[in-house]
Coordinates of C-alpha atoms in Angstrom, one line a residue:
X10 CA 29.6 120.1 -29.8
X11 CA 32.0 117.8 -31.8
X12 CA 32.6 114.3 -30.3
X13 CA 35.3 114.9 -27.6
X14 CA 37.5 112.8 -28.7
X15 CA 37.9 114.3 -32.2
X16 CA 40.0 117.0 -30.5
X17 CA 42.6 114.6 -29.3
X18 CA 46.3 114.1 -31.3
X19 CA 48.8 111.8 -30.8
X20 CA 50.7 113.5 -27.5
X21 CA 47.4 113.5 -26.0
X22 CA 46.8 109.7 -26.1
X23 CA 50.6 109.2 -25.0
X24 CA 49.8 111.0 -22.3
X25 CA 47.2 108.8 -21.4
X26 CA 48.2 106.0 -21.9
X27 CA 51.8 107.1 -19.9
X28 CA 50.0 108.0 -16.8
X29 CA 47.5 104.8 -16.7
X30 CA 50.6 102.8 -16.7
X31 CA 52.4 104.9 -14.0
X32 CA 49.3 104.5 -11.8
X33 CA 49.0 100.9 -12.0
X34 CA 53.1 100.8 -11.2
X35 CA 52.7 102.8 -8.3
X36 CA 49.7 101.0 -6.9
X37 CA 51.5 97.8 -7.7
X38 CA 54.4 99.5 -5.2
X39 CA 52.7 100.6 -2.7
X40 CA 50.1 97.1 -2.7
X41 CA 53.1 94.7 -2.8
X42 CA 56.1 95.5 -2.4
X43 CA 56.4 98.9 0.1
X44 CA 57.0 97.4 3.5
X45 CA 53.9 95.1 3.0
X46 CA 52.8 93.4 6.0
X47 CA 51.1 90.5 6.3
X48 CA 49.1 91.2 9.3
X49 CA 48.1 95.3 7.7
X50 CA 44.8 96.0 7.9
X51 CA 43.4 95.8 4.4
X52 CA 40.8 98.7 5.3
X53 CA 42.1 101.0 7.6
X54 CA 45.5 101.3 6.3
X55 CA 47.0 100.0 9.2
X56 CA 45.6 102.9 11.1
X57 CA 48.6 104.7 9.4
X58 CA 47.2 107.8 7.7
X59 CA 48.6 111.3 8.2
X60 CA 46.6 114.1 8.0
X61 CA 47.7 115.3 4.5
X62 CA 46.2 111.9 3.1
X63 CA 43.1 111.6 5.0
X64 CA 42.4 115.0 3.6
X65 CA 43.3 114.6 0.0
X66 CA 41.8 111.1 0.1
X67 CA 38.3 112.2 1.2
X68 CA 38.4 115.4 -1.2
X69 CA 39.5 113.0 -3.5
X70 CA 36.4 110.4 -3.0
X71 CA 34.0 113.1 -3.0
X72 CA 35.3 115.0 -6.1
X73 CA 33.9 113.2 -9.2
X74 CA 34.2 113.4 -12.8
X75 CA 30.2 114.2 -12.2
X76 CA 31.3 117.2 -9.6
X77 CA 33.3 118.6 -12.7
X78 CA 30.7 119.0 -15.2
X79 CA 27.9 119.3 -12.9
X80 CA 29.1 121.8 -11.0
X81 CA 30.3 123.6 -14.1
X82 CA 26.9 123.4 -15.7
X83 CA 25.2 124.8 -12.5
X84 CA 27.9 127.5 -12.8
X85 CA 27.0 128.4 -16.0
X86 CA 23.0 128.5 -15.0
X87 CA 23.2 129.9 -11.8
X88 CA 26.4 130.9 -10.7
X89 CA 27.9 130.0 -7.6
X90 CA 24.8 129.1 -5.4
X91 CA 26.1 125.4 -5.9
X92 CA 28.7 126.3 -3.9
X93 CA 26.6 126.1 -0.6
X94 CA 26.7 122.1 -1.0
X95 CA 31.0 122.8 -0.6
X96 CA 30.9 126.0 1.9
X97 CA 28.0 125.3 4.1
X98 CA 29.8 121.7 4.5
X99 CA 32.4 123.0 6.9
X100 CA 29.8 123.2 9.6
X101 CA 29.3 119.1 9.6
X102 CA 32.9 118.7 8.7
X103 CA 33.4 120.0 11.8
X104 CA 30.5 118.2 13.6
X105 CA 32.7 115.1 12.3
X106 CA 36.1 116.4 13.6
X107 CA 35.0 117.4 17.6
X108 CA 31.5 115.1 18.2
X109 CA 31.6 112.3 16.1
X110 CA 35.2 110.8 15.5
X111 CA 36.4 111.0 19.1
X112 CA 33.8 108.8 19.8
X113 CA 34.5 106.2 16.6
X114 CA 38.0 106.0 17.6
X115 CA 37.4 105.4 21.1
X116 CA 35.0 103.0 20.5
X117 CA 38.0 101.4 18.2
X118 CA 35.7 100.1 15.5
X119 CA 36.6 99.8 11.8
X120 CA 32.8 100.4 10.6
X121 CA 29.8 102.9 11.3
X122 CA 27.7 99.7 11.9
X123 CA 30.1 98.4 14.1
X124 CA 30.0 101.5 16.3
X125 CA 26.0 101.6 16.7
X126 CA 26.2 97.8 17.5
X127 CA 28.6 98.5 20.6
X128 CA 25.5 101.6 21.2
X129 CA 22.4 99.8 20.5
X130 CA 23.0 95.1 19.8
X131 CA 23.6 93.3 16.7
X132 CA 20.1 94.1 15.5
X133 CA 21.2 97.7 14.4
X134 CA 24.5 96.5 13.3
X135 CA 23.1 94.3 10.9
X136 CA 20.0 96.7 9.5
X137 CA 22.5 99.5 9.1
X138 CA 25.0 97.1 7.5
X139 CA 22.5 96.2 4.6
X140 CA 21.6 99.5 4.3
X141 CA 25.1 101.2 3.7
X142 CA 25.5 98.2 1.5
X143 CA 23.1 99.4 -0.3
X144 CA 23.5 103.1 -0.5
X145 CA 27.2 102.7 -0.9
X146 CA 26.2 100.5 -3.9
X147 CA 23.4 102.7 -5.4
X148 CA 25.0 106.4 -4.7
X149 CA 28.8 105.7 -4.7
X150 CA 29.5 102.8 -7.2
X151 CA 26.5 103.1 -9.6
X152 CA 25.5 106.6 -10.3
X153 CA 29.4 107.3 -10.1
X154 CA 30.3 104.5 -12.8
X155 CA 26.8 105.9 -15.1
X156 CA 28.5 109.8 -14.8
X157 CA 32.0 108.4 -15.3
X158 CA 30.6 105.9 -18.4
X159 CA 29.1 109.0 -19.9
X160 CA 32.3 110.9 -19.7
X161 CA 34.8 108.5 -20.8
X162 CA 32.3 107.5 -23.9
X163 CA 32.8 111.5 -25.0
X164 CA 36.3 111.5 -24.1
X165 CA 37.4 108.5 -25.8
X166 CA 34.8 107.3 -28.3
X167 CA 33.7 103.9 -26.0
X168 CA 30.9 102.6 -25.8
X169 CA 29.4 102.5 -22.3
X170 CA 29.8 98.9 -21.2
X171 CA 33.5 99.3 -22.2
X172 CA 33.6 102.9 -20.4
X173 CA 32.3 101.1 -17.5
X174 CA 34.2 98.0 -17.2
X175 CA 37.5 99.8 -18.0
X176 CA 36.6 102.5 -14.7
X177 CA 35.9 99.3 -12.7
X178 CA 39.4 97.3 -13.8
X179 CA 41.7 100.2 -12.8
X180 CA 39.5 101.0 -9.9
X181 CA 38.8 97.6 -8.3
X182 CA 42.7 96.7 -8.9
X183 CA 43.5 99.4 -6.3
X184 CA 40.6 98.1 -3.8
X185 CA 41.2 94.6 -4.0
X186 CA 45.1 94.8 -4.1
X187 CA 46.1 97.7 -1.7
X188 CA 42.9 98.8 -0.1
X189 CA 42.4 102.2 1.4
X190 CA 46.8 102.5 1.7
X191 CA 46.7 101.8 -1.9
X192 CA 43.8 104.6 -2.8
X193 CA 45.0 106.9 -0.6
X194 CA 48.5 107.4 -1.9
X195 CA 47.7 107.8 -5.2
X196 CA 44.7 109.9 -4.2
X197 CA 47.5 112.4 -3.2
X198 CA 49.3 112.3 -6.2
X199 CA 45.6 112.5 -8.2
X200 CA 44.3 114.9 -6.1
X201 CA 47.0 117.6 -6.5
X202 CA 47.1 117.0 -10.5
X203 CA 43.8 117.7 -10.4
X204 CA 43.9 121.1 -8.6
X205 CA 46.9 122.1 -10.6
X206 CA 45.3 121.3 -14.2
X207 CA 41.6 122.7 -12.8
X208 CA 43.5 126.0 -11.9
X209 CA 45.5 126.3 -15.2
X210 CA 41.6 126.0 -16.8
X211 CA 39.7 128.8 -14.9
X212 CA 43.6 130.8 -15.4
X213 CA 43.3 130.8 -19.1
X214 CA 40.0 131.3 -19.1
X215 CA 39.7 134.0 -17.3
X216 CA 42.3 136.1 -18.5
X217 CA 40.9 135.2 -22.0
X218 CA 37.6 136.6 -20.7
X219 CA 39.6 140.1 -19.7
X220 CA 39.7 139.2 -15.8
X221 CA 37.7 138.7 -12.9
X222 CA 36.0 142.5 -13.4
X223 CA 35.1 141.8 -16.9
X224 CA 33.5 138.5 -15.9
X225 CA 31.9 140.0 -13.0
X226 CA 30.6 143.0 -15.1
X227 CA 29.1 140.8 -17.6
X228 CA 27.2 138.3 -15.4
X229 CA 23.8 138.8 -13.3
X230 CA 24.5 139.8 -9.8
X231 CA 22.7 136.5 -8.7
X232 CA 25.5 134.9 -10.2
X233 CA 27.5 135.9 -7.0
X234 CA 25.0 135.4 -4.1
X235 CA 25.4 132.0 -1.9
X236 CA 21.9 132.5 -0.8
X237 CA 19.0 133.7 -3.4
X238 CA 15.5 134.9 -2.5
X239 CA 13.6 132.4 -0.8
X240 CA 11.1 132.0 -4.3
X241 CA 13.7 131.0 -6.7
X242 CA 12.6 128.2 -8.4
X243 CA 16.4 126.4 -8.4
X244 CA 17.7 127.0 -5.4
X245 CA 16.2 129.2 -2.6
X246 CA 17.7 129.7 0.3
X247 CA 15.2 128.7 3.2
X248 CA 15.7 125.3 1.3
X249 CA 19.7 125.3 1.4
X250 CA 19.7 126.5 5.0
X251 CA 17.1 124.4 6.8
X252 CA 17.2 120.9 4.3
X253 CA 21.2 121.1 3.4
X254 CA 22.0 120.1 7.3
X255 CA 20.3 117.0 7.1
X256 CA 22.2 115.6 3.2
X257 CA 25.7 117.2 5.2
X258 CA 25.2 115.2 8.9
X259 CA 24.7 111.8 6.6
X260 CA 27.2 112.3 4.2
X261 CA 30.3 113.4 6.2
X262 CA 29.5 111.9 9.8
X263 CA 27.6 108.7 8.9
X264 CA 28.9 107.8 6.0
X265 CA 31.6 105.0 5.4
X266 CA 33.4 106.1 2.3
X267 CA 33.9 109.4 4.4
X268 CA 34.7 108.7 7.3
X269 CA 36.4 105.8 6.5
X270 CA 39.6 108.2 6.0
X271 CA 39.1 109.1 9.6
X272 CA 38.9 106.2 11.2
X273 CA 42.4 105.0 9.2
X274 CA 44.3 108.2 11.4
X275 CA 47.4 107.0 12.8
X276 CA 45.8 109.0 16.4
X277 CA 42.7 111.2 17.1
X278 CA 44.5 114.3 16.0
X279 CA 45.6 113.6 12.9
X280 CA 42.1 112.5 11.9
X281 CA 40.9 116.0 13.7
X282 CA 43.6 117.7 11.5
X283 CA 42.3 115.4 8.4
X284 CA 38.9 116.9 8.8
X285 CA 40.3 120.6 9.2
X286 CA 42.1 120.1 6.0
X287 CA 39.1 119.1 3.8
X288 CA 37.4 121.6 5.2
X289 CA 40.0 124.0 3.5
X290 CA 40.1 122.1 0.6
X291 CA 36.1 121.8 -0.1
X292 CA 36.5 125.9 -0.5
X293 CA 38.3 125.2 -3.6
X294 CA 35.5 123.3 -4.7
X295 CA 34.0 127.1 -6.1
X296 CA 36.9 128.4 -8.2
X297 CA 38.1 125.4 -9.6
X298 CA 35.0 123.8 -10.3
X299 CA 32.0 126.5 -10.4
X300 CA 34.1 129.4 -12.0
X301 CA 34.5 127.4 -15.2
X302 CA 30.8 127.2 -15.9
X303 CA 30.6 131.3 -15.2
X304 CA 33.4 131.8 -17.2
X305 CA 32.0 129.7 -19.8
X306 CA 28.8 131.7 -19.7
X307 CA 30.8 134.7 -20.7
X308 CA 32.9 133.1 -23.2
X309 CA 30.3 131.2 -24.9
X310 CA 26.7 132.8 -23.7
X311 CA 25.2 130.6 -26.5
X312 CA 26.0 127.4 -25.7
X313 CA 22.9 125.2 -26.3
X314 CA 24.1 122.4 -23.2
X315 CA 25.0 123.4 -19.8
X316 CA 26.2 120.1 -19.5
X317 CA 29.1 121.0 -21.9
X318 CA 30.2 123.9 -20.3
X319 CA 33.2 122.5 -18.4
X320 CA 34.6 120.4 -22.1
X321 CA 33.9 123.0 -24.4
X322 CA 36.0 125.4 -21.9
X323 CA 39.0 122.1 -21.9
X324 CA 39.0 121.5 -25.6
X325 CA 38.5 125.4 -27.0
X326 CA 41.1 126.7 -24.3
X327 CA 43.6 123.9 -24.2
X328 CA 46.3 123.0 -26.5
X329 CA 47.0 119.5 -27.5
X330 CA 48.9 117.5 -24.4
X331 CA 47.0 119.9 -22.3
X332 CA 43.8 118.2 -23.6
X333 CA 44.9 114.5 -22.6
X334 CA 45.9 116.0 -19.2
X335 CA 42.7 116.9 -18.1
X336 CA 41.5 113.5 -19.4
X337 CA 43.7 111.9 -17.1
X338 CA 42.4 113.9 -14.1
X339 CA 39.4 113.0 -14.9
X340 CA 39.9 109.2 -14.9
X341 CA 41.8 109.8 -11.7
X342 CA 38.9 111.7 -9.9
X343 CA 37.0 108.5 -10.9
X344 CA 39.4 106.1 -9.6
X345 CA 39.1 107.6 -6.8
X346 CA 35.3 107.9 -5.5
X347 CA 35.3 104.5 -7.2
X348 CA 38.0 102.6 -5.1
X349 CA 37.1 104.2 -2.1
X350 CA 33.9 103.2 -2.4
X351 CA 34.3 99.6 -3.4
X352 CA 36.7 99.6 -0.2
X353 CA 34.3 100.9 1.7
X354 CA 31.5 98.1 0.2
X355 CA 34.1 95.7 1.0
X356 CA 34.9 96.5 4.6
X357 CA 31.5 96.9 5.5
X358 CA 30.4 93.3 3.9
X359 CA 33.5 91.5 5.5
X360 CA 33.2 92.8 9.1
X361 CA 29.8 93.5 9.8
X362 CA 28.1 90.6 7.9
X363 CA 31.0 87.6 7.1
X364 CA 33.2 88.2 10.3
X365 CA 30.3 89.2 12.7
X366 CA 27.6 86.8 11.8
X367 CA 29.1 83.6 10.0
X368 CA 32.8 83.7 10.6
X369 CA 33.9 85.4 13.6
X370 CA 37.4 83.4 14.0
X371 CA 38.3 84.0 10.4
X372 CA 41.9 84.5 10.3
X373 CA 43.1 88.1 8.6
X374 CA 44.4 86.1 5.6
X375 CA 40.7 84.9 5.3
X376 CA 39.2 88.3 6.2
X377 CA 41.2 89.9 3.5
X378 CA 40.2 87.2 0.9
X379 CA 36.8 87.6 1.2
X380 CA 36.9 91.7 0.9
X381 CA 38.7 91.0 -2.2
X382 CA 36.0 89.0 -3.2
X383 CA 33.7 90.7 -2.4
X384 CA 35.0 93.8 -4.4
X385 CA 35.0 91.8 -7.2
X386 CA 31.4 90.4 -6.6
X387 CA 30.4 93.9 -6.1
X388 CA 32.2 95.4 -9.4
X389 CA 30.2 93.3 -11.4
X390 CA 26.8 93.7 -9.8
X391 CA 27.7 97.6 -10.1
X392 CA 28.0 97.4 -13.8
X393 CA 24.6 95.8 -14.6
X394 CA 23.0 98.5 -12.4
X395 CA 25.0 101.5 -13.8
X396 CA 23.6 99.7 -17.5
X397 CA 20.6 99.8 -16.1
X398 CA 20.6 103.1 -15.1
X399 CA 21.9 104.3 -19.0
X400 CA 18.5 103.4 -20.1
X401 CA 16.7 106.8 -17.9
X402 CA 17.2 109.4 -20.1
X403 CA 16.6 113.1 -19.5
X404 CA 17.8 113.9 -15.8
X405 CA 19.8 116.6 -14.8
X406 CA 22.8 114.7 -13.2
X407 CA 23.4 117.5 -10.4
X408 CA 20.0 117.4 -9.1
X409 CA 19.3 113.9 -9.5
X410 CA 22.8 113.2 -7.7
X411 CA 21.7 115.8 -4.5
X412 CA 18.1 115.2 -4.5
X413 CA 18.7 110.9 -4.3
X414 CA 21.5 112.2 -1.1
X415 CA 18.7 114.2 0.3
X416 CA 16.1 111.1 0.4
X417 CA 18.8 108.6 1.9
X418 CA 19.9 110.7 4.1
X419 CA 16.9 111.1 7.1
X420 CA 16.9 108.2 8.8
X421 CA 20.8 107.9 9.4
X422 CA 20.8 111.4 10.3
X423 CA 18.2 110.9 12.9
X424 CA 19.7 107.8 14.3
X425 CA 23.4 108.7 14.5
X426 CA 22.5 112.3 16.2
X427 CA 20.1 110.0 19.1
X428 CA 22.2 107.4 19.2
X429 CA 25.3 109.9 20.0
X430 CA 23.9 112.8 21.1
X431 CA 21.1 111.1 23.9
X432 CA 22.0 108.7 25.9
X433 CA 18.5 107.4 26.3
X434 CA 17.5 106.7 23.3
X435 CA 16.7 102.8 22.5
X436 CA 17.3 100.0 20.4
X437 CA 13.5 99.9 19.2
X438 CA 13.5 103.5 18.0
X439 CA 16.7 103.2 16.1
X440 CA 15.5 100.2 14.6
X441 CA 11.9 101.4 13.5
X442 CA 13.5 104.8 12.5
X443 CA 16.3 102.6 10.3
X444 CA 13.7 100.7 8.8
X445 CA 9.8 102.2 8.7
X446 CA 11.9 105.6 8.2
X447 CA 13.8 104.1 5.3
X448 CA 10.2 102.9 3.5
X449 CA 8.9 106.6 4.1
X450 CA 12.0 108.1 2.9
X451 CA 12.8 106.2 0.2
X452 CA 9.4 105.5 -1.2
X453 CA 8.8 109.8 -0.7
X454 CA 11.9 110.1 -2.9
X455 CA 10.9 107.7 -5.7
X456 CA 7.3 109.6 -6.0
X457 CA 9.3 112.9 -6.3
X458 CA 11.9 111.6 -8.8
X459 CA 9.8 109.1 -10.8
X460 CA 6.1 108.6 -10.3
X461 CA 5.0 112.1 -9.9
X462 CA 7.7 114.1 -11.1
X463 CA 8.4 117.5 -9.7
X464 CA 8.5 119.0 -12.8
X465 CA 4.4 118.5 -13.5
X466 CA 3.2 118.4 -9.6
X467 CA 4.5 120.8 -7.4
X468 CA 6.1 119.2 -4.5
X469 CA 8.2 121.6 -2.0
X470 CA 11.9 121.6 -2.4
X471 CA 13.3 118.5 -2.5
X472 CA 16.1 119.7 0.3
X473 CA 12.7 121.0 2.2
X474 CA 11.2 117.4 2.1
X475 CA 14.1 115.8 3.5
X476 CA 14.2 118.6 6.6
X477 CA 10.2 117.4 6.8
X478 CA 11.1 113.6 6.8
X479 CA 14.2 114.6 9.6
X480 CA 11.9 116.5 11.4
X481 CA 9.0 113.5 11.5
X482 CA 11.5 110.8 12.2
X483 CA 12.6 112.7 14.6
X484 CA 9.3 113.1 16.4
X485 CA 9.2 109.4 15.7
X486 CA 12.0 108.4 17.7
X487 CA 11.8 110.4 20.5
X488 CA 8.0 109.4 21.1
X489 CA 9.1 105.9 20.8
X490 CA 12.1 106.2 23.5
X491 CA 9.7 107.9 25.9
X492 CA 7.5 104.7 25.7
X493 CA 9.8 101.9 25.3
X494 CA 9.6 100.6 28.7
X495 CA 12.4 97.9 28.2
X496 CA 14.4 101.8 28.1
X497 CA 18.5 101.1 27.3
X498 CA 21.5 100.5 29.5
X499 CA 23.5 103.2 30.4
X500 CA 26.5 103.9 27.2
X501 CA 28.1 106.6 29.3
X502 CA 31.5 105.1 28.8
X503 CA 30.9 104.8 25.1
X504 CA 29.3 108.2 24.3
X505 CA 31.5 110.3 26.9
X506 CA 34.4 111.8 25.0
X507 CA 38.0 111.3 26.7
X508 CA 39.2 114.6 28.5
X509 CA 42.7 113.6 26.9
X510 CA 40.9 113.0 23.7
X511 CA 39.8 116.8 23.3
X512 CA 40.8 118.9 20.2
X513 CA 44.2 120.1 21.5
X514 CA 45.4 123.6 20.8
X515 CA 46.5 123.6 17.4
X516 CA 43.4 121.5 16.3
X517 CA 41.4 124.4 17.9
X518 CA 43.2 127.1 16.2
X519 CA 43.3 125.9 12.5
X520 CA 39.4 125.2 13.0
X521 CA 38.4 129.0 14.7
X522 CA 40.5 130.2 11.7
X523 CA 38.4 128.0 9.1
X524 CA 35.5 129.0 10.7
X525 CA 36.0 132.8 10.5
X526 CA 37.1 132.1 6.9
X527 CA 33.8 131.0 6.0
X528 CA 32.1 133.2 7.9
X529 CA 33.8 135.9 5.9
X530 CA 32.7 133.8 2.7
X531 CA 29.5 134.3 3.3
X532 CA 29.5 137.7 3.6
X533 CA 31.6 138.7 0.9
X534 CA 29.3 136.4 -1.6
X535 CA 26.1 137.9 -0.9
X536 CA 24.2 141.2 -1.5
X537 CA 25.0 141.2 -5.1

């Protein structure tokens, strides 16, 4: 395929350019001159986030230019068995809405770590701290800026180190200036551009296709099953179902660019109603981002990159202006996961390892210097590693992205689900789990990826080997409760939801009607 950028005119780089400048002016706004106190919580918004933006804002920081083309690529393979990592989500979206978050906000913390030092000492706190440093840094910033460096570099004809720093300007002025009110209000604006121009893509195309039966008609009927036979080499479905749980506890109840959003709710319920809303929006994740590669498939069945699939649909389908649009969605879906992240990096630093160990009467002008510092600090670091990571060539983006989620994610799983879950269980198994469960995770995942690749030794699934590292962890830390003598002090007043805290009945009603949605999902894409 020709070099993206060759398919640009004039209008499409006005259009760039125009909406670059409107972001920065709106983020400028809303940073410095919309009622801006000087006493606002940098990283919580001033705990003044509706449900509408907690929504869009974490659908917005998990929807990356990567997502886009991945997804569409897998679409074009596969069909929509991808979609599980969207659908089967609601479950622990869920878990996040009625288990987790009552308990976050009641605890009033502004971090994870935060909240498991109130349930298990400042020893946790400061091993979890490092190591959502670290994963935030890796898995968020990183691989994000390498996808969004690769995109950019097609798009606009940069090289990567100017892709890169460019992503980390516009991003890091949002984080450092605004923090999470910043990103979040131009996450709504992003976020509905970007369902408006994905929908005008899988429009066209599919009526240039001849419709939905036409598509369907010329497609394998595997291309429409959620769950495939459990010997399929890609993704079978005793993998998805058993090893997908363990990736989707991590990511949206552990996780601080996730649940960040959540913790920023002006009260429990919007936060409950935050989650709900995601949960309806993750469903679009299929048709607006899967249905592009399928459509592609049909439209251009000889196309020699999957990787391609969701570009060569953008620049054989949309006229010029259209073209730059969907450029600037793009860069907006990279803003986003970026900022949030670097927020998220930032908060985490400044609280649980500034404020907490070296500084803890640091005034809130202090406390927001440093996280601005320490956004730029951690933009810079981010760049050599996502250059770093430009030199591996030869991975598939989508599995490398799920597969490096499915090694991180075991031991967090395992101590957030004790740690909340049973009352009993103690400091020294959520610290050995946190940190001999890290080695075996970690070092598991870099044998798989790396050392002895999958592709010439035949490991299991890597979803499979995370639900056997949960599963051993998990052994691990109840036989290490059981035999901690020192035991733990009672956290009944921590753990113990609120009776006025409870979803109330509107929470419960949009949830049982999500839930029956899915269900009906499931159903209806299977069998095929």
């Amino acid at each position: 395929m020709r070099q993206i950028s060759s398919f640009l005119e004039p209008v499409d780089y006005i259009i760039i350019v125009g909406y670059l400048l409107v972001l920065v002016a709106f983020g400028y706004y809303i940073s410095f001159v919309k009622n801006k106190k000087s006493d606002e919580n940098l990283f919580l918004a001033g705990n003044t986030l509706g449900w509408t933006s907690i929504g869009l804002n974490m659908w917005g920081t998990n929807v990356g230019p990567s997502m886009l083309i991945a997804s569409a690529s897998v679409g074009f393979t596969s069909g929509i068995v991808a979609g599980n990592f969207a659908w089967y989500a609601f479950v622990f979206i869920l878990l996040l809405a009625v288990v987790f978050s009552p308990r976050y906000m009641g605890a009033k913390v502004l971090t994870l770590p935060e909240f498991m030092g109130k349930r298990f000492g400042d020893s946790t706190r400061n091993i979890l701290a490092w190591y959502t440093l670290i994963t935030i840094l890796i898995s968020w910033l990183s691989l994000t800026l390498f996808a969004g460096g690769v995109l950019v570099q097609q798009l606009l004809d940069l090289p990567m180190y100017l892709s890169v720093i460019m992503m980390v300007i516009l991003s890091g002025f949002f984080a450092a200036a605004g923090g999470l009110k910043a990103i979040a209000y131009t996450n709504v604006f992003q976020m509905l551009l970007l369902i408006a121009v994905s929908l005008l893509l899988v429009v066209m195309g599919v009526e240039k296709a001849g419709g939905l039966e036409a598509i369907y008609a010329q497609t394998p009927g595997s291309y429409w099953n959620l769950l495939l036979p459990a010997d399929d080499k890609n993704y079978p479905w005793i993998a998805i179902v058993l090893g997908y749980p363990i990736m989707g506890v991590w990511f949206w109840c552990t996780d601080q660019s996730m649940v960040q959003s959540v913790l920023g709710a002006k009260n429990l319920k919007e936060g409950q109603l935050g989650a709900n809303f995601i949960g309806w929006l993750k469903i679009l994740d299929v048709p607006l981002f899967i249905l592009p590669g399928i459509v592609c498939y049909v439209l251009f069945p000889h196309l020699k990159n999957p990787d391609e699939a969701y570009m060569t649909m953008v620049t054989q389908l949309f006229p010029a202006g259209l073209r730059g649009l969907i450029i600037v969605v793009l860069i907006a879906a990279l803003i986003s996961t970026i900022g949030s992240a670097l927020n998220s990096l930032s908060t985490v630093f400044t609280m649980d390892i500034y404020v907490k160990k070296y500084n803890p009467e640091a005034s809130q002008k202090t406390i927001v210097k440093t996280g601005r510092l320490v956004v730029f600090f951690g933009s810079l670091l981010s760049i050599f590693i996502t250059l770093g990571i430009d030199s591996i060539k030869g991975l598939n983006l989508f599995d490398i992205f799920q597969s490096v989620l499915g090694f991180i994610a075991p031991p967090m799983s395992v101590v957030f689900l004790f740690g909340v879950l049973w009352n009993k269980t103690t400091t020294k198994a959520a610290n050995w789990t946190l940190t001999l469960g890290t080695f075996i995770s970690i070092g598991i995942g870099v044998l798989y990826l790396w050392v002895f690749p999958n592709e010439v030794y035949q490991w299991p699934h890597f979803l499979l080997l995370s639900f056997y590292i949960f599963v051993g962890l998990s052994v691990m830390a109840y036989l290490i409760t059981i035999f901690d003598k020192a035991g733990q002090k009672d956290h009944q007043t921590l753990l113990r939801i609120n009776p006025e805290a409870k979803p109330d009945k509107q929470v419960k009603i949009l949830w049982v009607l999500l839930c029956l949605v899915m269900v009906a999902l499931y159903l209806i894409f299977n069998g095929h």
